[in-house]
mmCIF file of C-alpha atoms in Angstrom:
data_model
loop_
_atom_site.group_PDB
_atom_site.id
_atom_site.type_symbol
_atom_site.label_atom_id
_atom_site.label_comp_id
_atom_site.label_asym_id
_atom_site.label_seq_id
_atom_site.Cartn_x
_atom_site.Cartn_y
_atom_site.Cartn_z
ATOM 1 C CA MET A 2 83.893 79.541 90.023
ATOM 2 C CA ARG A 3 84.754 83.196 90.869
ATOM 3 C CA GLN A 4 83.447 85.768 88.395
ATOM 4 C CA LEU A 5 86.080 86.557 85.807
ATOM 5 C CA THR A 6 84.641 89.795 84.164
ATOM 6 C CA ASP A 7 88.016 92.019 85.515
ATOM 7 C CA ARG A 8 90.235 89.512 83.644
ATOM 8 C CA LEU A 9 88.307 89.080 80.771
ATOM 9 C CA ALA A 10 88.548 92.915 80.174
ATOM 10 C CA VAL A 11 92.341 92.773 80.209
ATOM 11 C CA VAL A 12 92.526 89.455 78.368
ATOM 12 C CA THR A 13 90.457 91.227 75.455
ATOM 13 C CA THR A 14 93.018 93.762 75.233
ATOM 14 C CA LEU A 15 95.790 91.382 75.049
ATOM 15 C CA LEU A 16 93.955 89.230 72.350
ATOM 16 C CA LEU A 17 94.049 92.492 70.168
ATOM 17 C CA LEU A 18 97.711 92.013 69.966
ATOM 18 C CA SER A 19 97.932 88.224 69.718
ATOM 19 C CA SER A 20 99.883 86.500 66.894
ATOM 20 C CA PRO A 21 101.039 83.290 66.009
ATOM 21 C CA ALA A 22 103.892 82.156 68.222
ATOM 22 C CA LEU A 23 106.400 81.682 65.628
ATOM 23 C CA ALA A 24 105.901 85.320 64.132
ATOM 24 C CA GLY A 25 108.519 86.265 67.117
ATOM 25 C CA TRP A 26 108.794 89.689 68.550
ATOM 26 C CA TYR A 27 110.889 89.381 71.426
ATOM 27 C CA GLN A 28 114.202 91.191 71.354
ATOM 28 C CA VAL A 29 115.594 91.240 74.966
ATOM 29 C CA SER A 30 118.653 92.548 76.748
ATOM 30 C CA ASN A 31 119.615 91.593 80.282
ATOM 31 C CA TYR A 32 122.126 93.575 82.506
ATOM 32 C CA THR A 33 123.292 93.319 85.747
ATOM 33 C CA GLY A 34 125.353 96.218 87.926
ATOM 34 C CA HIS A 35 124.469 99.096 90.324
ATOM 35 C CA ILE A 36 121.978 101.818 90.616
ATOM 36 C CA GLY A 37 123.963 104.101 92.901
ATOM 37 C CA ARG A 38 125.154 101.385 95.780
ATOM 38 C CA GLN A 39 122.491 99.311 95.219
ATOM 39 C CA ALA A 40 123.134 95.983 93.247
ATOM 40 C CA ALA A 41 120.156 95.620 90.628
ATOM 41 C CA HIS A 42 119.307 93.578 87.517
ATOM 42 C CA LEU A 43 117.524 95.131 84.278
ATOM 43 C CA SER A 44 116.066 93.668 81.389
ATOM 44 C CA LEU A 45 114.755 95.630 78.392
ATOM 45 C CA GLN A 46 112.595 94.487 75.254
ATOM 46 C CA TYR A 47 112.570 96.499 72.093
ATOM 47 C CA TYR A 48 109.631 97.044 70.077
ATOM 48 C CA HIS A 49 107.353 99.625 68.729
ATOM 49 C CA PHE A 50 104.716 99.526 71.734
ATOM 50 C CA GLY A 51 102.732 102.532 70.298
ATOM 51 C CA ALA A 52 102.512 106.269 71.236
ATOM 52 C CA GLY A 53 106.287 106.455 70.748
ATOM 53 C CA ILE A 54 107.253 103.797 73.390
ATOM 54 C CA THR A 55 109.923 101.566 71.739
ATOM 55 C CA VAL A 56 111.179 99.939 74.760
ATOM 56 C CA GLU A 57 109.542 98.217 77.799
ATOM 57 C CA GLY A 58 111.405 96.166 80.854
ATOM 58 C CA SER A 59 111.586 95.301 84.207
ATOM 59 C CA TYR A 60 114.043 95.611 86.709
ATOM 60 C CA TYR A 61 114.774 95.131 90.745
ATOM 61 C CA TYR A 62 116.877 95.876 93.560
ATOM 62 C CA ASP A 63 118.770 92.782 94.606
ATOM 63 C CA HIS A 64 117.933 93.993 98.467
ATOM 64 C CA TYR A 65 114.303 93.920 97.712
ATOM 65 C CA HIS A 66 113.312 91.498 94.676
ATOM 66 C CA THR A 67 110.474 93.674 93.591
ATOM 67 C CA PRO A 68 110.121 93.970 89.776
ATOM 68 C CA ILE A 69 109.314 97.369 88.786
ATOM 69 C CA ALA A 70 107.785 98.024 85.448
ATOM 70 C CA LEU A 71 109.607 100.485 82.911
ATOM 71 C CA TYR A 72 108.354 102.065 79.520
ATOM 72 C CA GLY A 73 110.211 104.912 77.441
ATOM 73 C CA THR A 74 112.298 105.435 74.565
ATOM 74 C CA ARG A 75 115.294 104.427 72.817
ATOM 75 C CA ASP A 76 117.036 107.093 70.042
ATOM 76 C CA PRO A 77 119.285 106.202 66.913
ATOM 77 C CA HIS A 78 122.144 106.793 68.724
ATOM 78 C CA GLY A 79 121.304 104.356 71.889
ATOM 79 C CA HIS A 80 120.283 106.705 74.456
ATOM 80 C CA LEU A 81 117.404 105.310 76.682
ATOM 81 C CA THR A 82 114.653 107.222 78.456
ATOM 82 C CA LEU A 83 112.740 105.240 81.008
ATOM 83 C CA CYS A 84 109.868 105.721 83.003
ATOM 84 C CA GLU A 85 108.661 103.655 86.238
ATOM 85 C CA ILE A 86 105.075 102.274 86.982
ATOM 86 C CA HIS A 87 104.187 102.150 90.875
ATOM 87 C CA SER A 88 100.820 101.700 90.957
ATOM 88 C CA HIS A 89 97.918 99.591 89.131
ATOM 89 C CA THR A 90 96.194 102.440 87.865
ATOM 90 C CA GLU A 91 99.320 103.713 85.728
ATOM 91 C CA PHE A 92 99.928 100.095 84.864
ATOM 92 C CA SER A 93 96.446 99.909 83.416
ATOM 93 C CA ARG A 94 96.774 103.525 81.448
ATOM 94 C CA VAL A 95 100.022 102.558 79.860
ATOM 95 C CA ILE A 96 100.334 99.227 79.331
ATOM 96 C CA GLU A 97 96.885 97.054 79.606
ATOM 97 C CA THR A 98 94.731 100.238 77.527
ATOM 98 C CA GLY A 99 97.950 101.972 76.009
ATOM 99 C CA LEU A 100 98.513 105.591 75.776
ATOM 100 C CA GLN A 101 96.207 107.390 73.518
ATOM 101 C CA ASN A 102 99.077 110.339 73.029
ATOM 102 C CA PRO A 103 102.357 110.353 72.145
ATOM 103 C CA ILE A 104 104.714 109.533 75.236
ATOM 104 C CA ASP A 105 106.202 112.213 77.301
ATOM 105 C CA THR A 106 109.273 111.246 78.625
ATOM 106 C CA SER A 107 110.494 114.598 80.744
ATOM 107 C CA HIS A 108 109.388 113.231 83.778
ATOM 108 C CA CYS A 109 111.336 109.895 83.395
ATOM 109 C CA PRO A 110 113.891 109.239 85.907
ATOM 110 C CA LEU A 111 116.531 106.513 84.164
ATOM 111 C CA GLN A 112 118.719 107.639 81.660
ATOM 112 C CA LEU A 113 120.901 104.899 80.031
ATOM 113 C CA GLN A 114 123.652 105.322 77.116
ATOM 114 C CA LEU A 115 123.869 101.796 75.478
ATOM 115 C CA GLY A 116 127.607 100.693 74.621
ATOM 116 C CA PRO A 117 128.520 97.423 72.777
ATOM 117 C CA ARG A 118 128.367 95.381 76.078
ATOM 118 C CA HIS A 119 127.817 98.195 79.031
ATOM 119 C CA ALA A 120 124.690 100.422 79.746
ATOM 120 C CA ASP A 121 125.764 103.363 81.967
ATOM 121 C CA GLY A 122 123.718 106.732 82.852
ATOM 122 C CA ARG A 123 121.721 108.410 85.707
ATOM 123 C CA TRP A 124 118.872 107.675 87.959
ATOM 124 C CA HIS A 125 117.406 111.140 89.350
ATOM 125 C CA ASP A 126 113.943 112.010 90.473
ATOM 126 C CA GLY A 127 114.573 115.765 91.273
ATOM 127 C CA LYS A 128 115.689 114.866 94.998
ATOM 128 C CA HIS A 129 118.421 111.955 94.059
ATOM 129 C CA ASP A 130 121.036 111.934 91.541
ATOM 130 C CA LEU A 131 122.567 108.209 91.121
ATOM 131 C CA ALA A 132 125.058 106.743 88.824
ATOM 132 C CA VAL A 133 124.171 103.945 86.802
ATOM 133 C CA SER A 134 126.720 101.113 85.865
ATOM 134 C CA LEU A 135 125.443 98.101 84.213
ATOM 135 C CA THR A 136 127.043 95.037 82.003
ATOM 136 C CA ARG A 137 125.142 93.059 79.736
ATOM 137 C CA VAL A 138 124.846 89.471 80.693
ATOM 138 C CA GLY A 139 122.348 88.257 78.287
ATOM 139 C CA GLN A 140 120.268 88.372 74.995
ATOM 140 C CA LEU A 141 117.288 86.891 73.391
ATOM 141 C CA ASP A 142 115.723 87.411 69.920
ATOM 142 C CA ASN A 143 113.191 85.336 68.405
ATOM 143 C CA THR A 144 112.119 87.746 65.469
ATOM 144 C CA GLY A 145 114.516 85.461 63.135
ATOM 145 C CA PRO A 146 116.197 82.478 63.513
ATOM 146 C CA PRO A 147 115.882 82.107 67.505
ATOM 147 C CA ARG A 148 118.926 83.056 69.563
ATOM 148 C CA LEU A 149 120.086 83.264 73.056
ATOM 149 C CA THR A 150 123.459 84.269 74.338
ATOM 150 C CA GLY A 151 124.325 84.358 78.131
ATOM 151 C CA LYS A 152 121.798 84.537 80.739
ATOM 152 C CA VAL A 153 118.195 85.788 80.504
ATOM 153 C CA ALA A 154 116.382 85.661 83.574
ATOM 154 C CA ILE A 155 112.906 87.651 82.994
ATOM 155 C CA PRO A 156 111.562 89.686 86.234
ATOM 156 C CA PHE A 157 107.695 88.941 85.136
ATOM 157 C CA TRP A 158 105.512 92.349 86.225
ATOM 158 C CA GLY A 159 102.914 89.740 87.776
ATOM 159 C CA GLN A 160 103.967 89.381 91.474
ATOM 160 C CA THR A 161 102.196 89.019 94.879
ATOM 161 C CA ASP A 162 102.914 90.927 98.210
ATOM 162 C CA HIS A 163 105.545 88.457 99.501
ATOM 163 C CA TYR A 164 106.876 86.913 95.930
ATOM 164 C CA SER A 165 108.266 87.789 92.496
ATOM 165 C CA PHE A 166 108.203 85.203 89.856
ATOM 166 C CA ILE A 167 111.676 84.777 87.507
ATOM 167 C CA GLY A 168 111.834 82.908 84.516
ATOM 168 C CA ARG A 169 115.315 81.616 82.799
ATOM 169 C CA TYR A 170 114.906 81.060 79.123
ATOM 170 C CA ARG A 171 116.979 78.284 77.523
ATOM 171 C CA GLN A 172 117.628 77.345 74.033
ATOM 172 C CA GLN A 173 117.345 73.976 73.064
ATOM 173 C CA GLN A 174 116.543 72.222 69.462
ATOM 174 C CA GLY A 175 116.513 75.528 67.329
ATOM 175 C CA THR A 176 113.510 76.865 69.845
ATOM 176 C CA LEU A 177 113.399 79.106 72.852
ATOM 177 C CA ALA A 178 111.585 78.111 76.002
ATOM 178 C CA LEU A 179 110.905 78.830 79.616
ATOM 179 C CA GLN A 180 111.506 75.338 81.358
ATOM 180 C CA ARG A 181 111.003 76.362 84.879
ATOM 181 C CA LEU A 182 109.522 79.516 86.704
ATOM 182 C CA ARG A 183 111.030 80.534 89.583
ATOM 183 C CA VAL A 184 109.141 81.575 92.776
ATOM 184 C CA VAL A 185 111.397 84.051 94.870
ATOM 185 C CA ASN A 186 110.538 85.116 98.659
ATOM 186 C CA LYS A 187 110.985 88.958 98.422
ATOM 187 C CA ALA A 188 112.159 89.599 101.811
ATOM 188 C CA SER A 189 114.978 86.699 101.768
ATOM 189 C CA GLY A 190 115.840 86.522 97.814
ATOM 190 C CA LYS A 191 115.620 82.681 98.221
ATOM 191 C CA VAL A 192 113.817 80.364 95.565
ATOM 192 C CA ILE A 193 111.132 78.710 97.415
ATOM 193 C CA GLN A 194 109.909 76.693 94.468
ATOM 194 C CA GLU A 195 109.760 76.270 90.656
ATOM 195 C CA LEU A 196 106.698 75.995 88.557
ATOM 196 C CA ASN A 197 106.356 74.325 85.467
ATOM 197 C CA PRO A 198 104.996 77.114 83.237
ATOM 198 C CA ASN A 199 103.812 74.438 80.541
ATOM 199 C CA GLY A 200 101.654 72.432 82.980
ATOM 200 C CA HIS A 201 98.223 71.954 82.793
ATOM 201 C CA ASP A 202 98.472 72.244 78.997
ATOM 202 C CA CYS A 203 99.185 76.110 79.175
ATOM 203 C CA GLY A 204 101.571 76.695 76.459
ATOM 204 C CA PHE A 205 103.063 79.207 78.406
ATOM 205 C CA GLY A 206 104.399 82.397 76.559
ATOM 206 C CA PHE A 207 102.695 82.871 73.304
ATOM 207 C CA TYR A 208 100.747 85.810 74.135
ATOM 208 C CA MET A 209 102.121 88.659 71.986
ATOM 209 C CA THR A 210 102.400 91.011 75.285
ATOM 210 C CA PRO A 211 105.468 92.195 76.568
ATOM 211 C CA ILE A 212 107.480 89.195 77.574
ATOM 212 C CA TYR A 213 107.238 90.641 81.042
ATOM 213 C CA MET A 214 103.382 90.312 80.981
ATOM 214 C CA ASN A 215 103.256 86.485 80.446
ATOM 215 C CA VAL A 216 103.075 86.609 84.350
ATOM 216 C CA ALA A 217 100.364 88.791 85.773
ATOM 217 C CA SER A 218 99.324 89.411 88.981
ATOM 218 C CA GLY A 219 95.979 87.881 90.251
ATOM 219 C CA HIS A 220 92.834 89.718 91.531
ATOM 220 C CA ASN A 221 91.997 87.701 94.515
ATOM 221 C CA HIS A 222 92.327 89.668 97.343
ATOM 222 C CA ASP A 223 91.697 86.949 99.737
ATOM 223 C CA GLN A 224 95.117 84.822 98.862
ATOM 224 C CA GLU A 225 98.291 85.501 97.120
ATOM 225 C CA GLU A 226 97.814 84.522 93.263
ATOM 226 C CA VAL A 227 99.239 84.856 89.929
ATOM 227 C CA ASP A 228 98.201 84.318 86.556
ATOM 228 C CA LEU A 229 100.111 82.578 83.800
ATOM 229 C CA HIS A 230 99.108 83.760 80.178
ATOM 230 C CA CYS A 231 98.793 80.552 77.781
ATOM 231 C CA ASP A 232 98.645 79.991 74.390
ATOM 232 C CA SER A 233 96.057 82.459 73.198
ATOM 233 C CA ARG A 234 95.515 80.772 69.750
ATOM 234 C CA ARG A 235 93.470 78.084 71.642
ATOM 235 C CA GLY A 236 90.937 80.954 73.184
ATOM 236 C CA ASP A 237 91.191 82.781 76.398
ATOM 237 C CA ARG A 238 93.401 80.778 78.693
ATOM 238 C CA ILE A 239 94.764 81.652 82.063
ATOM 239 C CA ALA A 240 96.416 79.109 84.637
ATOM 240 C CA ALA A 241 96.176 80.437 88.157
ATOM 241 C CA TYR A 242 98.184 79.419 90.763
ATOM 242 C CA THR A 243 97.593 80.432 94.545
ATOM 243 C CA LEU A 244 99.460 80.381 97.919
ATOM 244 C CA ASP A 245 98.599 77.401 99.886
ATOM 245 C CA ARG A 246 99.045 78.254 103.377
ATOM 246 C CA SER A 247 99.793 75.528 105.029
ATOM 247 C CA SER A 248 102.444 74.357 102.630
ATOM 248 C CA GLN A 249 103.751 77.635 101.752
ATOM 249 C CA THR A 250 103.882 76.988 98.085
ATOM 250 C CA PHE A 251 101.934 78.093 95.081
ATOM 251 C CA VAL A 252 99.460 75.312 93.339
ATOM 252 C CA PHE A 253 97.536 75.380 90.259
ATOM 253 C CA ASN A 254 93.789 76.329 91.006
ATOM 254 C CA PRO A 255 91.305 74.976 88.636
ATOM 255 C CA ASP A 256 88.405 77.442 89.818
ATOM 256 C CA LEU A 257 89.965 80.492 89.085
ATOM 257 C CA SER A 258 91.793 79.295 86.042
ATOM 258 C CA MET A 259 90.361 79.924 82.382
ATOM 259 C CA GLY A 260 90.025 77.300 79.512
ATOM 260 C CA LEU A 261 92.327 74.891 81.415
ATOM 261 C CA ALA A 262 91.274 71.644 83.387
ATOM 262 C CA GLU A 263 93.143 70.328 86.321
ATOM 263 C CA ARG A 264 95.955 67.853 85.186
ATOM 264 C CA THR A 265 99.173 66.762 86.369
ATOM 265 C CA PRO A 266 101.673 69.075 85.464
#
């Protein structure tokens, strides 16, 4: 089995935040619309993440299907200021380790004003200034009685060079669940496969991380890999999936997984 020291450092950080699944801390709103002329999907989770961060999210342009991590602030009047993360170093500093000092949003490019059904504003980076017009298409909330309205598809931060992973949540029998995990070819935008996130006794989605971090990018540089974070109440558990080049599909890899045996999904 491959050495997993680098993963354990991340998992240890996550476990500091873990709590029973029933506690509930997902308040998520999903939007579709345009940033400039580009069609885009945006998902936002509201929570006090530390260092003054009160919102984290993920968005992608429909033309590229590459999720971009977001973090920032929301004031009492519904004004959002959001920064983007474009490197592993920054992701580790802001998300995995956590900022030690209060957040500085002066350089954040995305400014939004939330309305009852819309989020409008500007995206600017000093060189470009683009209008943003978004419409809310779904909401998910499990901080009280589980509630889901509309369509909530989560663009997870974890991805590979050529594939992204989108999970659509559903409400059934009084609970919220992710039943299938879609594998999207970034170049074509086509769904090439659907994974069962609860296969191999994973219990997907019960890590108390941002919802977008339930799928993480793998550390195997020899092949494309993603890790699904499983129920932390049973200890460190990761389900690893790697791309099989012959079939061009992702398959469960027991050698790279943690705390799971190979079982029929």
